[in-house]
Amino acid sequence: MNAIVYTTNTGSTKRYAELLARETGLPAYSMAEAERSVPTGAEIIYLGWIMAGSVKGYAAAKRWSVRAVCAVGMGRTGTQTDSVRKKSAIPASIPVFTLQGNFDVKKLRGVYRLMMELMVKTAGKSLAAKPDRTPEEDDMLDMMLHGGQRVGIENLRAVLDWYGAQKERRETP
Ligand SMILES: Cc1cc2nc3c(=O)[nH]c(=O)nc-3n(C[C@H](O)[C@H](O)[C@H](O)COP(=O)(O)O)c2cc1C
């Protein structure tokens, strides 16, 4: 594995890339930095934020050999993996990890802000009216209404376990 490459809008994905870099010792680059300094075909872990169900920047990341994808969204860590894989057409051979990031409508600009204001009004309203919300839905509603900071090292456990297993496999003769 050569590098970590990420695409962020409000900073959560960058923070996860930095935490992953600290834990693995791999260098982390934004997409723009990586396009300058990571050679085409190098092995990378790609991190992108989730927009309308798909992973931002995944198509551009295919110039490298993507070994795993971390998709940062507002849903709980480990949920919506199958739908994200499907929407971004990520092959079954590449593991997908979803990570819960931060969300704050006030931090958004332009069309993203309009989209999420609308989402909070529509999806937020129907969630608020739902009598039998699951703990995940309660968390999502709280994020929508009050914003939330959910980036944490504990969310990287599955990615780090996968990374450790890869290293072990390569190092075992
Ligand atoms: C326009 C827009 C669409 C979004 N769509 C989704 C989505 O489909 N699923 C999801 O889990 N999060 C969605 N989010 C939430 C972001 O993925 C989440 O806030 C994430 O932490 C952003 O990462 P960043 O801080 O690196 O930009 C959306 C956010 C915006 C602004």
Coordinates of N, CA and C and ligand atoms in Angstrom, one line a residue:
M1 N 0.9 -1.2 0.0 CA 0.0 0.0 0.0 C 0.9 1.2 0.0
N2 N 0.5 2.2 -0.9 CA 1.4 3.4 -1.0 C 0.9 4.6 -0.3
A3 N -0.4 4.9 -0.4 CA -0.9 6.2 0.1 C -2.4 6.1 0.4
I4 N -2.8 7.2 1.1 CA -4.2 7.4 1.4 C -4.6 8.7 0.6
V5 N -5.7 8.6 -0.1 CA -6.1 9.8 -0.9 C -7.6 10.1 -0.5
Y6 N -7.9 11.4 -0.3 CA -9.2 11.8 0.1 C -9.8 13.0 -0.6
T7 N -11.2 13.0 -0.5 CA -11.9 14.1 -1.0 C -12.9 14.6 0.1
T8 N -12.8 15.8 0.5 CA -13.7 16.3 1.6 C -14.4 17.6 1.2
N9 N -15.5 17.8 1.9 CA -16.2 19.1 1.7 C -16.1 20.0 2.9
T10 N -16.5 19.4 4.1 CA -16.4 20.2 5.3 C -15.4 19.7 6.3
G11 N -14.5 18.8 5.9 CA -13.4 18.5 6.7 C -13.4 17.1 7.4
S12 N -14.6 16.4 7.5 CA -14.6 15.2 8.3 C -13.7 14.1 7.6
T13 N -13.8 14.0 6.3 CA -13.1 13.0 5.5 C -11.6 13.3 5.6
K14 N -11.2 14.5 5.6 CA -9.8 14.9 5.8 C -9.3 14.4 7.2
R15 N -10.2 14.6 8.2 CA -9.8 14.2 9.6 C -9.6 12.7 9.6
Y16 N -10.5 11.9 9.0 CA -10.4 10.5 9.0 C -9.1 10.1 8.3
A17 N -8.8 10.8 7.2 CA -7.6 10.4 6.4 C -6.4 10.7 7.3
E18 N -6.4 11.7 8.1 CA -5.3 12.0 9.0 C -5.1 11.0 10.1
L19 N -6.3 10.6 10.6 CA -6.3 9.6 11.7 C -5.7 8.2 11.1
L20 N -6.2 7.9 9.9 CA -5.8 6.6 9.3 C -4.3 6.7 9.0
A21 N -3.8 7.9 8.6 CA -2.4 8.1 8.3 C -1.6 7.9 9.6
R22 N -2.1 8.4 10.7 CA -1.4 8.3 11.9 C -1.3 6.8 12.3
E23 N -2.4 6.1 12.2 CA -2.4 4.7 12.6 C -1.6 3.7 11.7
T24 N -1.6 4.0 10.4 CA -1.0 3.1 9.5 C 0.5 3.5 9.1
G25 N 0.8 4.8 9.3 CA 2.1 5.3 8.8 C 2.1 5.6 7.3
L26 N 0.9 5.5 6.6 CA 0.9 5.8 5.2 C 0.7 7.4 5.1
P27 N 1.3 7.9 4.0 CA 1.0 9.4 3.8 C -0.4 9.6 3.3
A28 N -1.0 10.8 3.7 CA -2.3 11.1 3.2 C -2.3 12.4 2.4
Y29 N -3.0 12.3 1.2 CA -3.0 13.4 0.3 C -4.5 13.8 -0.1
S30 N -4.7 15.0 -0.3 CA -6.0 15.4 -0.9 C -5.9 15.0 -2.4
M31 N -7.1 15.0 -3.0 CA -7.1 14.5 -4.4 C -6.1 15.4 -5.3
A32 N -6.2 16.7 -5.0 CA -5.3 17.6 -5.8 C -3.8 17.4 -5.6
E33 N -3.5 17.2 -4.3 CA -2.1 16.8 -4.0 C -1.7 15.5 -4.6
A34 N -2.6 14.5 -4.5 CA -2.3 13.2 -5.0 C -2.1 13.2 -6.5
E35 N -2.8 14.0 -7.2 CA -2.7 14.0 -8.7 C -1.3 14.5 -9.1
R36 N -0.7 15.3 -8.2 CA 0.6 15.8 -8.5 C 1.7 14.8 -8.0
S37 N 1.5 14.2 -6.8 CA 2.6 13.4 -6.3 C 2.4 11.9 -6.1
V38 N 1.2 11.3 -6.4 CA 1.1 9.9 -6.3 C 1.1 9.3 -7.7
P39 N 2.0 8.5 -8.1 CA 2.1 8.0 -9.4 C 0.9 7.1 -9.8
T40 N 0.4 7.2 -11.0 CA -0.7 6.4 -11.6 C -0.4 5.0 -11.3
G41 N -1.5 4.3 -10.8 CA -1.3 2.8 -10.6 C -0.8 2.5 -9.2
A42 N -0.4 3.5 -8.4 CA 0.0 3.2 -7.0 C -1.2 2.6 -6.2
E43 N -0.9 1.8 -5.2 CA -2.0 1.2 -4.4 C -2.4 2.2 -3.3
I44 N -3.7 2.5 -3.3 CA -4.2 3.5 -2.3 C -5.5 3.0 -1.6
I45 N -5.7 3.7 -0.4 CA -7.0 3.6 0.3 C -7.6 4.9 -0.1
Y46 N -8.8 4.8 -0.6 CA -9.5 6.0 -1.0 C -10.6 6.4 0.0
L47 N -10.7 7.7 0.4 CA -11.7 8.1 1.3 C -12.5 9.3 0.6
G48 N -13.8 9.2 0.6 CA -14.6 10.3 0.0 C -15.9 10.5 0.8
W49 N -16.4 11.7 0.7 CA -17.6 11.9 1.5 C -18.8 11.5 0.6
I50 N -19.9 11.1 1.3 CA -21.1 10.6 0.6 C -22.0 11.7 0.2
M51 N -22.3 11.8 -1.1 CA -23.2 12.8 -1.6 C -24.3 12.1 -2.3
A52 N -25.6 12.3 -1.9 CA -26.7 11.6 -2.5 C -26.4 10.1 -2.8
G53 N -25.9 9.5 -1.8 CA -25.7 8.0 -1.9 C -24.4 7.6 -2.5
S54 N -23.7 8.5 -3.2 CA -22.4 7.9 -3.9 C -21.2 8.6 -3.3
V55 N -20.0 8.0 -3.6 CA -18.8 8.4 -3.0 C -18.1 9.5 -3.9
K56 N -18.0 10.7 -3.4 CA -17.4 11.8 -4.2 C -16.0 11.5 -4.5
G57 N -15.7 11.6 -5.8 CA -14.3 11.5 -6.2 C -13.9 10.1 -6.6
Y58 N -14.7 9.1 -6.4 CA -14.3 7.7 -6.6 C -13.9 7.5 -8.1
A59 N -14.7 8.1 -9.0 CA -14.3 7.9 -10.4 C -12.9 8.4 -10.7
A60 N -12.6 9.5 -10.1 CA -11.2 10.1 -10.4 C -10.1 9.3 -9.7
A61 N -10.5 8.6 -8.6 CA -9.5 7.8 -7.9 C -9.1 6.6 -8.6
K62 N -9.9 6.2 -9.6 CA -9.6 5.0 -10.3 C -8.3 5.0 -11.2
R63 N -7.7 6.2 -11.2 CA -6.4 6.3 -11.9 C -5.3 5.5 -11.1
W64 N -5.6 5.4 -9.8 CA -4.7 4.6 -8.9 C -5.3 3.2 -8.7
S65 N -4.6 2.3 -8.1 CA -5.1 1.0 -7.8 C -5.8 1.1 -6.4
V66 N -7.1 1.2 -6.4 CA -7.9 1.4 -5.2 C -8.0 0.1 -4.5
R67 N -7.5 0.0 -3.3 CA -7.5 -1.3 -2.5 C -8.7 -1.4 -1.5
A68 N -9.1 -0.2 -1.1 CA -10.3 -0.1 -0.2 C -10.9 1.3 -0.3
V69 N -12.2 1.4 -0.1 CA -12.9 2.7 -0.1 C -13.5 2.9 1.3
C70 N -13.3 4.1 1.8 CA -14.0 4.6 3.0 C -14.9 5.7 2.6
A71 N -16.2 5.5 2.9 CA -17.2 6.5 2.5 C -17.7 7.2 3.7
V72 N -17.6 8.5 3.8 CA -17.9 9.2 5.0 C -19.3 9.9 4.8
G73 N -20.2 9.6 5.6 CA -21.6 10.2 5.5 C -22.2 10.5 6.9
M74 N -23.5 10.8 6.9 CA -24.1 11.1 8.2 C -24.7 9.9 8.8
G75 N -24.8 8.8 8.1 CA -25.3 7.6 8.8 C -24.3 7.0 9.7
R76 N -24.8 6.1 10.5 CA -23.9 5.4 11.5 C -22.8 4.6 10.8
T77 N -21.6 4.5 11.4 CA -20.5 3.8 10.9 C -20.9 2.3 10.6
G78 N -20.6 1.8 9.5 CA -20.9 0.4 9.1 C -22.3 0.2 8.5
T79 N -23.1 1.2 8.4 CA -24.4 1.1 7.8 C -24.3 1.5 6.3
Q80 N -25.3 1.3 5.6 CA -25.5 1.7 4.1 C -24.3 1.3 3.2
T81 N -23.5 0.3 3.6 CA -22.4 -0.2 2.8 C -22.8 -0.7 1.4
D82 N -23.9 -1.5 1.4 CA -24.3 -2.1 0.2 C -24.8 -1.1 -0.8
S83 N -25.6 -0.1 -0.3 CA -26.2 0.9 -1.2 C -25.1 1.8 -1.8
V84 N -24.1 2.1 -0.9 CA -23.0 3.0 -1.4 C -22.2 2.2 -2.5
R85 N -21.9 1.0 -2.2 CA -21.2 0.2 -3.2 C -21.9 0.1 -4.5
K86 N -23.2 -0.1 -4.5 CA -24.1 -0.2 -5.7 C -24.1 1.1 -6.4
K87 N -24.3 2.2 -5.7 CA -24.5 3.5 -6.4 C -23.2 4.0 -7.0
S88 N -22.0 3.7 -6.4 CA -20.8 4.1 -7.0 C -20.1 3.0 -7.9
A89 N -20.9 1.9 -8.0 CA -20.4 0.8 -8.8 C -19.0 0.3 -8.4
I90 N -18.8 0.1 -7.1 CA -17.5 -0.4 -6.6 C -17.5 -1.9 -6.7
P91 N -16.5 -2.5 -7.4 CA -16.5 -3.9 -7.5 C -16.4 -4.7 -6.2
A92 N -16.9 -5.9 -6.2 CA -17.0 -6.7 -5.0 C -15.6 -7.0 -4.4
S93 N -14.6 -6.9 -5.3 CA -13.2 -7.2 -4.8 C -12.6 -6.1 -3.9
I94 N -13.3 -4.9 -3.9 CA -12.7 -3.8 -3.2 C -13.6 -3.6 -1.9
P95 N -13.0 -3.8 -0.7 CA -13.8 -3.6 0.5 C -14.3 -2.1 0.7
V96 N -15.6 -2.0 1.1 CA -16.1 -0.7 1.4 C -16.4 -0.5 2.8
F97 N -15.9 0.6 3.4 CA -16.2 0.8 4.9 C -17.0 2.2 4.9
T98 N -18.1 2.2 5.7 CA -18.7 3.5 5.8 C -18.4 4.1 7.2
L99 N -18.1 5.4 7.3 CA -17.7 6.0 8.5 C -18.7 7.2 8.7
Q100 N -19.1 7.4 10.0 CA -19.9 8.5 10.3 C -19.1 9.8 10.5
G101 N -19.5 10.8 9.7 CA -18.7 12.1 9.8 C -19.5 13.1 10.5
N102 N -19.2 14.4 10.3 CA -19.8 15.5 10.9 C -20.9 16.0 9.9
F103 N -21.9 16.7 10.5 CA -22.9 17.4 9.7 C -23.3 18.7 10.3
D104 N -23.3 19.7 9.5 CA -23.8 21.0 10.0 C -24.2 21.9 8.8
V105 N -25.6 22.0 8.7 CA -26.1 22.8 7.6 C -25.4 24.2 7.4
K106 N -25.1 24.8 8.6 CA -24.6 26.1 8.6 C -23.2 26.2 7.9
K107 N -22.5 25.0 7.9 CA -21.1 25.0 7.3 C -21.2 24.8 5.8
L108 N -22.4 24.5 5.3 CA -22.5 24.3 3.8 C -22.7 25.6 3.1
R109 N -22.2 25.5 1.8 CA -22.3 26.7 1.0 C -23.1 26.3 -0.3
G110 N -23.6 27.4 -1.0 CA -24.2 27.2 -2.3 C -25.2 26.1 -2.5
V111 N -25.1 25.3 -3.5 CA -26.1 24.4 -3.9 C -26.2 23.2 -2.8
Y112 N -25.0 22.9 -2.2 CA -25.0 21.9 -1.2 C -25.9 22.3 0.0
R113 N -25.8 23.6 0.3 CA -26.6 24.1 1.5 C -28.1 24.0 1.1
L114 N -28.5 24.4 -0.1 CA -29.9 24.3 -0.5 C -30.4 22.9 -0.5
M115 N -29.5 22.0 -1.0 CA -29.9 20.6 -1.1 C -30.2 20.0 0.3
M116 N -29.3 20.4 1.3 CA -29.5 19.8 2.6 C -30.6 20.5 3.4
E117 N -30.8 21.8 3.1 CA -31.9 22.5 3.8 C -33.2 21.8 3.4
L118 N -33.3 21.5 2.1 CA -34.5 20.8 1.6 C -34.6 19.4 2.2
M119 N -33.4 18.7 2.3 CA -33.4 17.4 2.9 C -33.9 17.4 4.4
V120 N -33.4 18.4 5.1 CA -33.8 18.5 6.5 C -35.3 18.7 6.6
K121 N -35.8 19.6 5.7 CA -37.2 19.9 5.8 C -38.1 18.7 5.4
T122 N -37.7 17.9 4.4 CA -38.5 16.8 4.0 C -38.2 15.5 4.8
A123 N -37.0 15.0 4.7 CA -36.7 13.7 5.4 C -36.7 14.0 6.9
G124 N -36.3 15.1 7.3 CA -36.3 15.5 8.8 C -37.7 15.5 9.3
K125 N -38.6 16.0 8.5 CA -40.0 16.1 9.0 C -40.6 14.8 9.1
S126 N -40.4 13.9 8.1 CA -41.0 12.6 8.1 C -40.4 11.7 9.2
L127 N -39.1 11.9 9.5 CA -38.4 11.2 10.6 C -39.0 11.6 11.9
A128 N -39.2 12.9 12.0 CA -39.7 13.5 13.3 C -41.1 13.0 13.6
A129 N -41.8 12.7 12.5 CA -43.2 12.3 12.7 C -43.3 10.8 12.9
K130 N -42.2 10.1 12.7 CA -42.3 8.6 12.8 C -42.3 8.2 14.3
P131 N -43.3 7.4 14.7 CA -43.4 7.1 16.1 C -42.4 6.0 16.6
D132 N -42.0 5.1 15.7 CA -41.2 3.9 16.1 C -39.8 4.1 15.5
R133 N -39.1 5.2 15.8 CA -37.7 5.4 15.3 C -36.8 4.4 15.9
T134 N -35.8 3.9 15.1 CA -34.7 3.1 15.6 C -33.7 4.0 16.2
P135 N -32.7 3.5 17.0 CA -31.7 4.3 17.5 C -30.9 5.1 16.4
E136 N -30.7 4.4 15.2 CA -30.0 5.0 14.1 C -30.8 6.2 13.6
E137 N -32.1 6.0 13.5 CA -33.0 7.1 13.0 C -33.0 8.3 14.0
D138 N -33.0 7.9 15.3 CA -32.9 9.0 16.3 C -31.7 9.8 16.1
D139 N -30.6 9.1 15.9 CA -29.3 9.8 15.7 C -29.2 10.6 14.5
M140 N -29.8 10.1 13.4 CA -29.9 10.8 12.1 C -30.7 12.1 12.3
L141 N -31.8 12.0 13.0 CA -32.7 13.1 13.2 C -32.0 14.2 14.0
D142 N -31.3 13.8 15.0 CA -30.6 14.7 15.9 C -29.5 15.4 15.1
M143 N -28.8 14.7 14.2 CA -27.8 15.3 13.3 C -28.4 16.3 12.4
M144 N -29.6 16.0 11.8 CA -30.2 16.9 10.9 C -30.7 18.2 11.6
L145 N -31.2 18.0 12.8 CA -31.8 19.2 13.5 C -30.8 20.0 14.2
H146 N -29.8 19.4 14.8 CA -28.9 20.1 15.6 C -27.4 20.1 15.2
G147 N -27.2 19.4 14.1 CA -25.8 19.2 13.6 C -25.1 18.2 14.5
G148 N -24.0 17.7 14.1 CA -23.3 16.7 14.9 C -21.9 16.5 14.5
Q149 N -21.0 16.2 15.5 CA -19.6 15.9 15.3 C -19.4 14.5 15.6
R150 N -19.3 13.6 14.6 CA -19.2 12.2 14.9 C -17.9 11.6 14.5
V151 N -16.9 12.4 14.1 CA -15.6 11.8 13.7 C -14.9 11.2 14.9
G152 N -14.5 10.0 14.9 CA -13.8 9.4 16.0 C -12.9 8.2 15.6
I153 N -11.8 8.0 16.3 CA -10.9 7.0 15.9 C -11.6 5.6 16.0
E154 N -12.5 5.5 17.0 CA -13.2 4.2 17.1 C -13.9 3.7 15.9
N155 N -14.3 4.7 15.0 CA -15.0 4.3 13.8 C -14.1 3.7 12.8
L156 N -12.8 3.8 13.0 CA -11.9 3.2 12.0 C -11.5 1.8 12.3
R157 N -12.1 1.2 13.4 CA -11.6 -0.1 13.8 C -11.7 -1.1 12.7
A158 N -12.8 -1.2 11.9 CA -12.9 -2.2 10.9 C -11.9 -2.0 9.8
V159 N -11.6 -0.7 9.5 CA -10.6 -0.4 8.4 C -9.2 -0.9 8.9
L160 N -8.9 -0.6 10.2 CA -7.6 -0.9 10.7 C -7.4 -2.4 10.8
D161 N -8.5 -3.1 11.2 CA -8.4 -4.6 11.2 C -8.1 -5.1 9.8
W162 N -8.8 -4.6 8.8 CA -8.6 -5.0 7.4 C -7.1 -4.7 7.0
Y163 N -6.7 -3.5 7.3 CA -5.3 -3.1 6.9 C -4.3 -4.0 7.6
G164 N -4.5 -4.3 8.9 CA -3.6 -5.2 9.6 C -3.5 -6.6 9.0
A165 N -4.7 -7.1 8.6 CA -4.7 -8.4 8.0 C -4.0 -8.4 6.6
Q166 N -4.1 -7.4 5.9 CA -3.4 -7.2 4.6 C -1.9 -7.3 4.7
K167 N -1.5 -6.5 5.7 CA 0.0 -6.4 6.0 C 0.5 -7.8 6.4
E168 N -0.2 -8.4 7.3 CA 0.2 -9.7 7.8 C 0.3 -10.7 6.6
R169 N -0.7 -10.7 5.7 CA -0.7 -11.6 4.6 C 0.5 -11.4 3.7
R170 N 0.8 -10.1 3.5 CA 2.0 -9.8 2.6 C 3.3 -10.2 3.2
E171 N 3.3 -10.0 4.6 CA 4.6 -10.3 5.2 C 4.9 -11.7 5.5
T172 N 3.8 -12.6 5.5 CA 4.0 -14.0 5.8 C 4.5 -14.6 4.5
P173 N 5.7 -15.3 4.6 CA 6.3 -15.9 3.4 C 5.4 -17.1 2.9
Ligands
LIG1 C1 -25.5 17.7 -0.8 C2 -25.2 16.7 0.3 C3 -25.7 15.4 0.1 C4 -25.4 14.4 1.1 N1 -25.9 13.1 0.9 C5 -25.7 12.2 1.9 C6 -26.1 10.9 1.7 O1 -26.7 10.5 0.7 N2 -25.9 10.0 2.7 C7 -25.2 10.3 3.8 O2 -25.0 9.4 4.7 N3 -24.7 11.6 4.0 C8 -24.9 12.5 3.1 N4 -24.5 13.8 3.3 C9 -23.8 14.1 4.5 C10 -22.3 14.1 4.3 O3 -21.8 13.0 3.6 C11 -21.6 14.2 5.7 O4 -22.0 15.4 6.3 C12 -20.1 14.0 5.7 O5 -19.6 14.0 7.0 C13 -19.4 15.1 4.9 O6 -18.0 14.9 4.9 P1 -16.9 16.1 4.8 O7 -17.0 16.8 6.2 O8 -15.6 15.4 4.6 O9 -17.3 17.0 3.7 C14 -24.7 14.8 2.3 C15 -24.2 16.1 2.4 C16 -24.5 17.0 1.4 C17 -23.9 18.4 1.6

